[in-house]
Amino acid sequence: MERTAFVADSTLGLSPQEALERDIYLVPQQVILEGQSYRDYVEMTPDQVIQAQLAGKKVSTSQISAADLEALYRELLQKFDRIVSVHVSSKLSGTYATARKVAEQFGNRVKVIDGLTLNGGLSFVIEEARRKLAAGVPWDRLEEAIAPLVQRIRGFVLPATLEYLHRGGRIGGLQHFIGSLLKLLPVLEVRDGLVRPLERARGWHKGLQQLAEAFHKAFPEGARVVLAHAYNPQGVEELRKLISQEGVVIEDVRTCGPAVAAHTGPGTVALFAAPR
């Protein structure tokens, strides 16, 4: 039986050690702090990113380094026969395109998959790929085999404030002013590889309720769930209580990681779900 390694980028929301405990090898995204680039989780922790944001510093993210990924592939292919490399949606980042380019030099031994999601959603994609290969799905039909699940993965995100969406240029000044005045928060949906505003909520608690309602509407028969947060364990616990019911299995609670927090800010909570 061929030995397969699984690779993901750090939008997965796990540290390298946490990922390794799940038999996943991590390549870091880049965190840009005040114009200086740092490797996510390696040279810059999620807590440091949050503290920098709270201090008013400019934080953004950039895709993986091709050199980092090439080095990881070379190292893994000394121990494994092949690699499945799953990455954040190509509609949100250039990471997938970079991985495809790097993989070309390794022929058919590296299969790069567009996760069309991020964070906990990527975990579901990796698990499905692992399961399908174990069940005997041919290597060249893997993407086709996991597509039905990938298409059904959803994410729901609630920022605690409009401030960081405004700083990142994702909402205009007037929209920020009016939204802050009325205490409006967007409930965002991650679907088909894109992040879209789903609805607006007046205040944090209403936002959590609307996020939970959107989740239950999308998965009326229950789902497997990963919860994530940016420095907001209390908020994610509130969300856990709101979604808990028969058929809902919460598999993990993790950090949002800089990939989400850099854009939505401290206090953000998120939910990623896949059918059971």
mmCIF file of C-alpha atoms in Angstrom:
data_model
loop_
_atom_site.group_PDB
_atom_site.id
_atom_site.type_symbol
_atom_site.label_atom_id
_atom_site.label_comp_id
_atom_site.label_asym_id
_atom_site.label_seq_id
_atom_site.Cartn_x
_atom_site.Cartn_y
_atom_site.Cartn_z
ATOM 1 C CA MET A 1 0.000 0.000 0.000
ATOM 2 C CA GLU A 2 1.344 3.419 -0.961
ATOM 3 C CA ARG A 3 2.280 5.749 1.857
ATOM 4 C CA THR A 4 0.532 9.134 1.561
ATOM 5 C CA ALA A 5 1.439 12.365 3.370
ATOM 6 C CA PHE A 6 -1.139 15.113 3.837
ATOM 7 C CA VAL A 7 -0.100 18.773 3.645
ATOM 8 C CA ALA A 8 -2.093 21.940 4.391
ATOM 9 C CA ASP A 9 -1.300 25.614 4.745
ATOM 10 C CA SER A 10 -1.680 27.385 8.074
ATOM 11 C CA THR A 11 -5.127 28.789 7.279
ATOM 12 C CA LEU A 12 -6.068 25.399 8.783
ATOM 13 C CA GLY A 13 -6.019 27.191 12.149
ATOM 14 C CA LEU A 14 -3.733 24.691 13.887
ATOM 15 C CA SER A 15 -0.151 25.041 15.024
ATOM 16 C CA PRO A 16 2.430 22.805 13.293
ATOM 17 C CA GLN A 17 2.454 20.492 16.338
ATOM 18 C CA GLU A 18 -1.350 20.306 16.528
ATOM 19 C CA ALA A 19 -1.486 19.524 12.808
ATOM 20 C CA LEU A 20 1.205 16.853 13.130
ATOM 21 C CA GLU A 21 -0.838 15.158 15.862
ATOM 22 C CA ARG A 22 -3.504 14.749 13.159
ATOM 23 C CA ASP A 23 -0.925 13.476 10.618
ATOM 24 C CA ILE A 24 -0.975 16.746 8.667
ATOM 25 C CA TYR A 25 2.183 18.625 7.680
ATOM 26 C CA LEU A 26 1.854 22.403 7.714
ATOM 27 C CA VAL A 27 3.347 25.050 5.437
ATOM 28 C CA PRO A 28 3.056 28.582 6.895
ATOM 29 C CA GLN A 29 1.241 31.504 5.358
ATOM 30 C CA GLN A 30 2.922 34.892 5.695
ATOM 31 C CA VAL A 31 1.749 37.452 8.257
ATOM 32 C CA ILE A 32 2.595 41.047 7.344
ATOM 33 C CA LEU A 33 3.019 43.237 10.425
ATOM 34 C CA GLU A 34 3.845 46.894 9.809
ATOM 35 C CA GLY A 35 5.334 45.923 6.428
ATOM 36 C CA GLN A 36 7.531 43.113 7.820
ATOM 37 C CA SER A 37 6.810 39.504 6.800
ATOM 38 C CA TYR A 38 6.709 36.648 9.339
ATOM 39 C CA ARG A 39 5.943 32.931 8.962
ATOM 40 C CA ASP A 40 2.568 32.166 10.493
ATOM 41 C CA TYR A 41 2.861 30.057 13.700
ATOM 42 C CA VAL A 42 6.641 29.807 13.191
ATOM 43 C CA GLU A 43 7.811 33.409 13.613
ATOM 44 C CA MET A 44 4.470 34.916 14.655
ATOM 45 C CA THR A 45 1.868 33.329 16.936
ATOM 46 C CA PRO A 46 -1.887 33.987 16.710
ATOM 47 C CA ASP A 47 -1.737 35.742 20.101
ATOM 48 C CA GLN A 48 0.973 38.084 18.840
ATOM 49 C CA VAL A 49 -1.175 38.931 15.818
ATOM 50 C CA ILE A 50 -4.164 39.727 18.029
ATOM 51 C CA GLN A 51 -2.072 41.854 20.409
ATOM 52 C CA ALA A 52 -0.643 43.790 17.456
ATOM 53 C CA GLN A 53 -4.166 44.477 16.177
ATOM 54 C CA LEU A 54 -5.328 45.617 19.606
ATOM 55 C CA ALA A 55 -2.338 47.962 19.697
ATOM 56 C CA GLY A 56 -3.515 49.525 16.423
ATOM 57 C CA LYS A 57 -0.757 48.074 14.248
ATOM 58 C CA LYS A 58 -1.393 47.209 10.601
ATOM 59 C CA VAL A 59 -1.711 43.464 10.068
ATOM 60 C CA SER A 60 -2.366 41.630 6.804
ATOM 61 C CA THR A 61 -1.552 38.237 5.333
ATOM 62 C CA SER A 62 0.152 36.890 2.237
ATOM 63 C CA GLN A 63 0.351 33.456 0.649
ATOM 64 C CA ILE A 64 2.864 30.730 1.359
ATOM 65 C CA SER A 65 6.467 30.856 0.216
ATOM 66 C CA ALA A 66 7.107 28.623 -2.801
ATOM 67 C CA ALA A 67 10.540 27.819 -1.347
ATOM 68 C CA ASP A 68 9.015 26.684 1.964
ATOM 69 C CA LEU A 69 6.558 24.411 0.170
ATOM 70 C CA GLU A 70 9.164 22.946 -2.178
ATOM 71 C CA ALA A 71 11.416 22.131 0.779
ATOM 72 C CA LEU A 72 8.505 20.435 2.587
ATOM 73 C CA TYR A 73 7.551 18.369 -0.477
ATOM 74 C CA ARG A 74 11.163 17.236 -0.968
ATOM 75 C CA GLU A 75 11.498 16.235 2.672
ATOM 76 C CA LEU A 76 8.213 14.300 2.712
ATOM 77 C CA LEU A 77 8.883 12.471 -0.562
ATOM 78 C CA GLN A 78 11.958 10.906 1.021
ATOM 79 C CA LYS A 79 9.620 9.114 3.463
ATOM 80 C CA PHE A 80 6.309 8.893 1.573
ATOM 81 C CA ASP A 81 5.320 7.688 -1.885
ATOM 82 C CA ARG A 82 2.945 10.561 -2.593
ATOM 83 C CA ILE A 83 1.452 13.757 -1.164
ATOM 84 C CA VAL A 84 -2.056 15.205 -0.996
ATOM 85 C CA SER A 85 -1.712 18.972 -0.550
ATOM 86 C CA VAL A 86 -4.954 20.739 0.439
ATOM 87 C CA HIS A 87 -5.128 24.535 0.461
ATOM 88 C CA VAL A 88 -7.265 27.558 1.222
ATOM 89 C CA SER A 89 -9.748 28.497 -1.504
ATOM 90 C CA SER A 90 -8.168 29.709 -4.731
ATOM 91 C CA LYS A 91 -10.832 32.422 -4.774
ATOM 92 C CA LEU A 92 -9.402 33.894 -1.566
ATOM 93 C CA SER A 93 -5.661 33.385 -1.974
ATOM 94 C CA GLY A 94 -2.928 32.644 -4.482
ATOM 95 C CA THR A 95 -1.746 29.710 -2.333
ATOM 96 C CA TYR A 96 -3.379 27.015 -4.476
ATOM 97 C CA ALA A 97 -1.818 28.392 -7.679
ATOM 98 C CA THR A 98 1.607 28.540 -6.014
ATOM 99 C CA ALA A 99 1.246 24.958 -4.778
ATOM 100 C CA ARG A 100 0.245 23.768 -8.257
ATOM 101 C CA LYS A 101 3.318 25.422 -9.744
ATOM 102 C CA VAL A 102 5.652 23.912 -7.118
ATOM 103 C CA ALA A 103 4.056 20.461 -7.514
ATOM 104 C CA GLU A 104 4.786 20.360 -11.258
ATOM 105 C CA GLN A 105 8.397 19.416 -10.635
ATOM 106 C CA PHE A 106 7.341 16.295 -8.700
ATOM 107 C CA GLY A 107 5.109 14.826 -11.402
ATOM 108 C CA ASN A 108 2.191 12.676 -10.332
ATOM 109 C CA ARG A 109 3.559 12.175 -6.822
ATOM 110 C CA VAL A 110 1.965 15.401 -5.528
ATOM 111 C CA LYS A 111 -1.750 16.091 -5.894
ATOM 112 C CA VAL A 112 -2.811 19.654 -5.069
ATOM 113 C CA ILE A 113 -6.447 20.189 -4.089
ATOM 114 C CA ASP A 114 -8.358 23.464 -3.952
ATOM 115 C CA GLY A 115 -10.175 23.207 -0.615
ATOM 116 C CA LEU A 116 -12.656 25.962 -1.566
ATOM 117 C CA THR A 117 -12.765 26.823 2.146
ATOM 118 C CA LEU A 118 -10.407 27.520 5.045
ATOM 119 C CA ASN A 119 -9.775 26.718 8.708
ATOM 120 C CA GLY A 120 -11.994 23.881 9.967
ATOM 121 C CA GLY A 121 -13.393 23.392 6.483
ATOM 122 C CA LEU A 122 -9.959 22.247 5.300
ATOM 123 C CA SER A 123 -9.940 19.563 8.000
ATOM 124 C CA PHE A 124 -13.094 18.060 6.512
ATOM 125 C CA VAL A 125 -11.532 18.036 3.027
ATOM 126 C CA ILE A 126 -8.358 16.311 4.280
ATOM 127 C CA GLU A 127 -10.337 13.718 6.251
ATOM 128 C CA GLU A 128 -12.475 12.930 3.208
ATOM 129 C CA ALA A 129 -9.413 12.551 0.976
ATOM 130 C CA ARG A 130 -7.788 10.265 3.538
ATOM 131 C CA ARG A 131 -10.962 8.182 3.825
ATOM 132 C CA LYS A 132 -11.432 7.834 0.068
ATOM 133 C CA LEU A 133 -7.844 6.712 -0.512
ATOM 134 C CA ALA A 134 -8.141 4.184 2.323
ATOM 135 C CA ALA A 135 -11.310 2.874 0.655
ATOM 136 C CA GLY A 136 -9.387 2.240 -2.565
ATOM 137 C CA VAL A 137 -10.310 5.242 -4.718
ATOM 138 C CA PRO A 138 -7.727 5.537 -7.533
ATOM 139 C CA TRP A 139 -5.194 8.351 -7.212
ATOM 140 C CA ASP A 140 -6.273 10.013 -10.451
ATOM 141 C CA ARG A 141 -9.943 10.076 -9.358
ATOM 142 C CA LEU A 142 -9.446 11.480 -5.868
ATOM 143 C CA GLU A 143 -10.656 15.025 -6.605
ATOM 144 C CA GLU A 144 -13.762 13.677 -8.301
ATOM 145 C CA ALA A 145 -14.434 11.380 -5.322
ATOM 146 C CA ILE A 146 -14.267 14.124 -2.682
ATOM 147 C CA ALA A 147 -16.125 16.784 -4.710
ATOM 148 C CA PRO A 148 -19.622 15.976 -3.327
ATOM 149 C CA LEU A 149 -18.466 16.676 0.229
ATOM 150 C CA VAL A 150 -16.341 19.716 -0.692
ATOM 151 C CA GLN A 151 -19.359 21.320 -2.343
ATOM 152 C CA ARG A 152 -21.422 20.970 0.843
ATOM 153 C CA ILE A 153 -18.931 22.419 3.342
ATOM 154 C CA ARG A 154 -20.045 25.749 4.796
ATOM 155 C CA GLY A 155 -18.480 28.362 7.021
ATOM 156 C CA PHE A 156 -20.196 31.090 9.038
ATOM 157 C CA VAL A 157 -18.215 33.990 10.518
ATOM 158 C CA LEU A 158 -19.188 36.802 12.906
ATOM 159 C CA PRO A 159 -16.744 39.657 13.601
ATOM 160 C CA ALA A 160 -17.065 41.425 16.953
ATOM 161 C CA THR A 161 -16.626 44.848 15.351
ATOM 162 C CA LEU A 162 -16.589 46.520 11.939
ATOM 163 C CA GLU A 163 -13.264 48.209 12.722
ATOM 164 C CA TYR A 164 -10.965 45.668 11.083
ATOM 165 C CA LEU A 165 -13.115 45.185 7.982
ATOM 166 C CA HIS A 166 -12.923 48.979 7.616
ATOM 167 C CA ARG A 167 -9.145 49.074 8.147
ATOM 168 C CA GLY A 168 -8.700 46.390 5.494
ATOM 169 C CA GLY A 169 -10.760 48.357 2.975
ATOM 170 C CA ARG A 170 -13.581 45.820 2.889
ATOM 171 C CA ILE A 171 -16.190 48.393 3.920
ATOM 172 C CA GLY A 172 -16.202 52.131 3.266
ATOM 173 C CA GLY A 173 -15.992 54.927 5.809
ATOM 174 C CA LEU A 174 -19.683 55.845 5.657
ATOM 175 C CA GLN A 175 -20.766 52.208 5.929
ATOM 176 C CA HIS A 176 -18.414 51.789 8.897
ATOM 177 C CA PHE A 177 -19.765 54.917 10.593
ATOM 178 C CA ILE A 178 -23.428 54.000 10.127
ATOM 179 C CA GLY A 179 -22.848 50.351 11.050
ATOM 180 C CA SER A 180 -20.975 51.306 14.221
ATOM 181 C CA LEU A 181 -23.644 53.841 15.148
ATOM 182 C CA LEU A 182 -26.396 51.232 14.782
ATOM 183 C CA LYS A 183 -24.189 48.439 16.200
ATOM 184 C CA LEU A 184 -24.663 46.408 13.029
ATOM 185 C CA LEU A 185 -22.480 43.365 12.423
ATOM 186 C CA PRO A 186 -22.316 41.232 9.272
ATOM 187 C CA VAL A 187 -22.862 37.490 9.449
ATOM 188 C CA LEU A 188 -20.513 36.174 6.741
ATOM 189 C CA GLU A 189 -20.842 32.889 4.878
ATOM 190 C CA VAL A 190 -17.981 30.886 3.369
ATOM 191 C CA ARG A 191 -19.473 28.964 0.464
ATOM 192 C CA ASP A 192 -18.189 27.731 -2.904
ATOM 193 C CA GLY A 193 -14.800 29.205 -2.100
ATOM 194 C CA LEU A 194 -15.992 32.763 -1.475
ATOM 195 C CA VAL A 195 -16.831 34.859 1.590
ATOM 196 C CA ARG A 196 -20.127 36.691 1.249
ATOM 197 C CA PRO A 197 -22.253 38.769 3.637
ATOM 198 C CA LEU A 198 -25.266 36.653 4.542
ATOM 199 C CA GLU A 199 -27.211 39.104 6.701
ATOM 200 C CA ARG A 200 -26.739 41.934 9.169
ATOM 201 C CA ALA A 201 -27.391 41.729 12.880
ATOM 202 C CA ARG A 202 -27.951 44.464 15.413
ATOM 203 C CA GLY A 203 -25.488 43.638 18.151
ATOM 204 C CA TRP A 204 -23.284 40.707 19.086
ATOM 205 C CA HIS A 205 -25.846 38.401 20.699
ATOM 206 C CA LYS A 206 -28.294 38.847 17.839
ATOM 207 C CA GLY A 207 -25.459 38.117 15.446
ATOM 208 C CA LEU A 208 -24.684 34.841 17.217
ATOM 209 C CA GLN A 209 -28.358 33.873 17.067
ATOM 210 C CA GLN A 210 -28.543 34.633 13.339
ATOM 211 C CA LEU A 211 -25.340 32.694 12.695
ATOM 212 C CA ALA A 212 -26.760 29.686 14.549
ATOM 213 C CA GLU A 213 -30.041 29.964 12.623
ATOM 214 C CA ALA A 214 -28.176 30.101 9.295
ATOM 215 C CA PHE A 215 -26.240 26.977 10.286
ATOM 216 C CA HIS A 216 -29.376 25.047 11.272
ATOM 217 C CA LYS A 217 -31.076 26.088 8.036
ATOM 218 C CA ALA A 218 -28.135 24.807 5.989
ATOM 219 C CA PHE A 219 -27.870 21.561 7.988
ATOM 220 C CA PRO A 220 -31.361 20.708 9.306
ATOM 221 C CA GLU A 221 -30.363 17.089 9.940
ATOM 222 C CA GLY A 222 -27.208 17.990 11.858
ATOM 223 C CA ALA A 223 -23.554 18.195 10.887
ATOM 224 C CA ARG A 224 -19.953 17.750 11.913
ATOM 225 C CA VAL A 225 -18.689 21.080 13.220
ATOM 226 C CA VAL A 226 -15.406 22.842 13.925
ATOM 227 C CA LEU A 227 -15.645 26.065 15.941
ATOM 228 C CA ALA A 228 -12.969 28.758 15.790
ATOM 229 C CA HIS A 229 -12.350 32.070 17.510
ATOM 230 C CA ALA A 230 -9.911 34.961 17.682
ATOM 231 C CA TYR A 231 -9.248 35.635 21.356
ATOM 232 C CA ASN A 232 -12.889 35.014 22.261
ATOM 233 C CA PRO A 233 -13.398 31.709 24.134
ATOM 234 C CA GLN A 234 -16.534 33.065 25.807
ATOM 235 C CA GLY A 235 -18.079 33.941 22.451
ATOM 236 C CA VAL A 236 -17.349 30.530 20.975
ATOM 237 C CA GLU A 237 -18.860 28.876 24.066
ATOM 238 C CA GLU A 238 -22.050 30.917 23.572
ATOM 239 C CA LEU A 239 -22.148 29.751 19.972
ATOM 240 C CA ARG A 240 -21.614 26.140 21.021
ATOM 241 C CA LYS A 241 -24.683 26.321 23.263
ATOM 242 C CA LEU A 242 -26.783 27.884 20.503
ATOM 243 C CA ILE A 243 -26.032 25.173 17.950
ATOM 244 C CA SER A 244 -26.063 22.164 20.272
ATOM 245 C CA GLN A 245 -28.837 19.740 19.422
ATOM 246 C CA GLU A 246 -29.237 16.129 18.346
ATOM 247 C CA GLY A 247 -27.218 15.434 15.216
ATOM 248 C CA VAL A 248 -24.676 18.232 15.746
ATOM 249 C CA VAL A 249 -21.214 16.833 16.514
ATOM 250 C CA ILE A 250 -18.603 19.411 17.537
ATOM 251 C CA GLU A 251 -15.287 17.846 16.579
ATOM 252 C CA ASP A 252 -12.890 20.629 17.512
ATOM 253 C CA VAL A 253 -12.497 24.165 18.844
ATOM 254 C CA ARG A 254 -9.468 26.054 17.526
ATOM 255 C CA THR A 255 -8.126 29.516 16.769
ATOM 256 C CA CYS A 256 -9.230 31.434 13.693
ATOM 257 C CA GLY A 257 -5.593 32.010 12.912
ATOM 258 C CA PRO A 258 -4.235 35.154 11.240
ATOM 259 C CA ALA A 259 -5.857 34.216 7.905
ATOM 260 C CA VAL A 260 -9.258 35.112 9.371
ATOM 261 C CA ALA A 261 -8.356 37.360 12.307
ATOM 262 C CA ALA A 262 -6.184 39.713 10.232
ATOM 263 C CA HIS A 263 -9.275 40.692 8.250
ATOM 264 C CA THR A 264 -12.118 40.442 10.785
ATOM 265 C CA GLY A 265 -10.219 41.253 13.965
ATOM 266 C CA PRO A 266 -10.062 40.129 17.604
ATOM 267 C CA GLY A 267 -13.288 38.718 19.003
ATOM 268 C CA THR A 268 -14.320 36.988 15.771
ATOM 269 C CA VAL A 269 -16.074 33.617 16.066
ATOM 270 C CA ALA A 270 -16.565 31.140 13.233
ATOM 271 C CA LEU A 271 -18.241 27.828 12.542
ATOM 272 C CA PHE A 272 -17.293 25.365 9.793
ATOM 273 C CA ALA A 273 -19.623 22.482 9.032
ATOM 274 C CA ALA A 274 -19.881 19.410 6.825
ATOM 275 C CA PRO A 275 -22.617 16.782 6.501
ATOM 276 C CA ARG A 276 -22.294 13.780 8.791
#
